[in-house]
Every structure is written in structure tokens, then in C-alpha cells.
Amino acid sequence: MVEGHSVGVVVAGVVSAVVFSGGLVVNVCDLVLHFNNSPLVPNLLRVGLSNATALYTLPVSLADWSRPVWGVVYACQSFWLLFALVNYCRKTATGPAYNNPKLLPVPVHVFFSLTVLTQTGWLVMMDRGHVLFALILVLMSSCCSIICVCESYRALAATLPILQSQERTCDVWVMRLLVQNPLALLATWVTLHATLTFALFLTFGMKEHRVMPETGSLVQLCTVGFLVFAYVLMDLTILDQHTRFVVLPYIGMALFSAAQLTKDWPSAHSPVFILVAGLTAFTFLAIFVKAVALMCRYAPHAGEGEAISLNIVTRPLASDLEEETYLLRDK
């Protein structure tokens, strides 16, 4: 600690920003090489994922329009990283804003950096056709991203009373909207791609006992369906106090399902297409339910917050005025 600062948190934040910049460059270059093989872009990947995509194709593969979503996901991460870096320069009455209390502790930055590194490694392994190594890396990335989100939930829950006592309502909402939402979107998008990579491994990655593309697609859809249903159920029940204002995962699930649906549209006679259509409809229904639940649950708490604030603002009369107030009161 140096004058109220935490060297570990600052170093972890700077490292995560550097790692994020490197991952962003690799992902942007991959997008440019996929849509436009420009010689101005350094070929960080050997041939670009376009060749790998042409080689490894399933009925549940994603449409090309979904690839830029990776850019959107990474762009959203810049919001909370900028918030973290700006907080290093802010001060409050109790000390540096980021450390009193710790809004983004070291584990958040560490697991975020691991998420970016393993996701970038997944891109490289898929580009070279090493599906097994790609699966291992994307599963690691999914686990790290989920842990990162959970750490942000835990940090906000632990610091919320202190932030409220310091009247830092803006920081609370920034944590909810610009920190937890982007991190949850990253975890959702990586996890969904992990299920797709698993299906690719079952179909193309094993030397023996390979499954048919339709079978691998059905396994992927069943896995995604279970994960989506489990998340929606927990989000609306036991995790509501932490995830009430986290809505971007629903957008990510809807985009992923829509990209699967439009890949080979129309395929009305395919069982896989029917399952994808059902899953897409469920994700959009989940968005509607989440919006209704958010409006119904937040409105009462908003009223309670106003009542609490009024109670806090109200001040008792001074002792020397109590007797005068009593004499002037109507009998």
C-alpha cells in the first residue's frame, strides 16, 4: 500500500488492459482477413479462420454475419477497463476511488486476462485445425470468464453498503451496467462457442468413433438448450440479487441462435433446423420475461429507496426547540 493505493490492483489492471489490447488486435485481424484478405493487415493467423470454417462445417454452424459480434463483445470490454483505469486517478474522502472499497479486485483482472489469452489461443488452434487443443482452450476460456463474472458479482455485493454510505450511486450503476454486463456477455459468447467447438471435436476431431454431423449438431443443441434454460431459471430466481440488471447475456444467446437459424435458411424439413428454431424462439421469449421481471421487481425497490432517502434526510429538532414546538402544537 502506498498512500492508500494497492499496487497489486493497479498492476493487475494495467496487465489486463495490455492483454486485452493484444487480443483485440488478433480478433480484428481475423475479422478483416475473413471478409477481406487485405495485405495491409498483418497475418497473425496462418490462413485465417475462413479455411477452417470451410473445412469444419456443421448444420449448427453460425452464419457469417455473426463474426463481427466478436468485435462488439471486445468493444464492450473497453468500457469497464476504461472505468477501472480512470478510477486509479479518482479520489474520495476515504482515499483512492478504486481501493476504498475495492470495486474491481485482482481476481477480476487475472481471470479476464486468462479469458482473453485462451480465447486468442482458441482462434489460432482452430486456424491450424487442432480441434482438440482448440476445445481445451475454449473450455478454459469459458471457465475463466464465468469465474471473472462471479468475482464481479461478489465484489459489488461486498462493497454495496460502503458505496451507499459514501453516496456513490453512480459507481454502483456503472458496475452493474458497464462492468457486469460486458463481462457476462463475454462469458456467454465464449461458452456458446465452446459448445460448438465440442460438436466439431465429436465430428472431426477424433480419429476413431467419430459421429455424424447431424448427431454432433443434436448434441450441441441439447447442451445449449440445457445451459440456456438453467441460466434463465437461476437468473430469475436464486441469482436475481446479483444479476437483476445483467441483460446482455440474453442478447448474446438470441444472436447465437439466430446465427444458427439463418446459416442454411430455409431448412424446414430438417430436425436440426426445427430444434434451432425452437431454441431461438425460447431465447426471445426469455428476453421478454427478463424485461417484464426487471420492471416488476425494480419498481418496488425504487419506491423503497426514495422512502429510505427521505428518512435519512429528515433531521430531529434541536433540544432547545422541542419545548417551543410542543407549546405551538395544536391541542
Steps between C-alpha positions, in 0.01 A plus 500: 500500500636843401294797626183296496578336166514126427793420274364154423167633372668768288746255343223245435288769334783616274585142404138420416483812281817395312377143455164630383670719240691203363189283486309779329766531230494125429120486484473807277765365265313171480180683407673707233673196352172309496298762315779668305841342454679833524881500479504805726393288796776295663419131459525408867308186423640266239211488256210656685201319636325504164682185391432329830136593474477353151660179624305466826134563425196369685127556460522716813793708377455876524423738216778735392315806629558380858880534477500878560326430831844410632602860427195628686576272796857625517392862456271465802795389713667834438224671701581333830875506440482876442294531819767306690786713366315827566432394857875479561505879468184573700497575870228502760488620858621158614778459242542380139164416343602154376637387838249643748331258459652268239258515207702277266732276703798311361312174420274685254801624302689169522215284374411756232858490370492120498171511311646720227820296472320167472240639259778629277671162521172339397499715184853390413434131566181502294689672220754219495240224526597380850143450619595318823732777617245758390234327710725494807582870463142612443381298800769668710392836363139427588587398857722806553235736365233354727728531802577859399130588490435329833785696658345826377167398655670416828698824503193717445296313759778544755557869428142610438429613861822704504426659163149592617636653820742705290211606271681359194185397315663568163774245568240240594317543170823503301594168663162354412467631145853554366695235691279201570304514173808493270669229707183290497468548123857380451437194717181421309654536155808295588296226667267467202798470266642235735191285436545544126869408522403189697265397219781557249729281707245219511457519124848582368746494789501132597693250292266221603135483602408815315135597494291621211464880457129477582578312822762753603255779426233338716751466786588869465136609496413290804797645688413857406134443585591369845743787567254765384213356704717461810633856473155654448361303794782596737510859376133553582515322838805439716737734313255787466665713768826491302381485139184709504648769273712263287318469166770465233529119537145473369597705195802276445292182522243639256768605248672162522176309437400737220840449333446125510149537362601716205808299400316275254161668493256357416529134609147440619521122453811457714459391866804710587339807345181444699695470826699815421178685425353388831814603688497839327136554595581408861787750519277782376230395747764509774588857404135600537469325838822663621373846400166447676668363812743791509223758480283326758779440750687828468198730540425406864868530594515845341215611724668353806821681408317832491343430837836411646658814362224709656560337836867576471444863406253559787674656802365518858437841654760645725442449875442869568223514238306196622321690780404788267370257239291324764342830618416604143350161409118492480347343806 
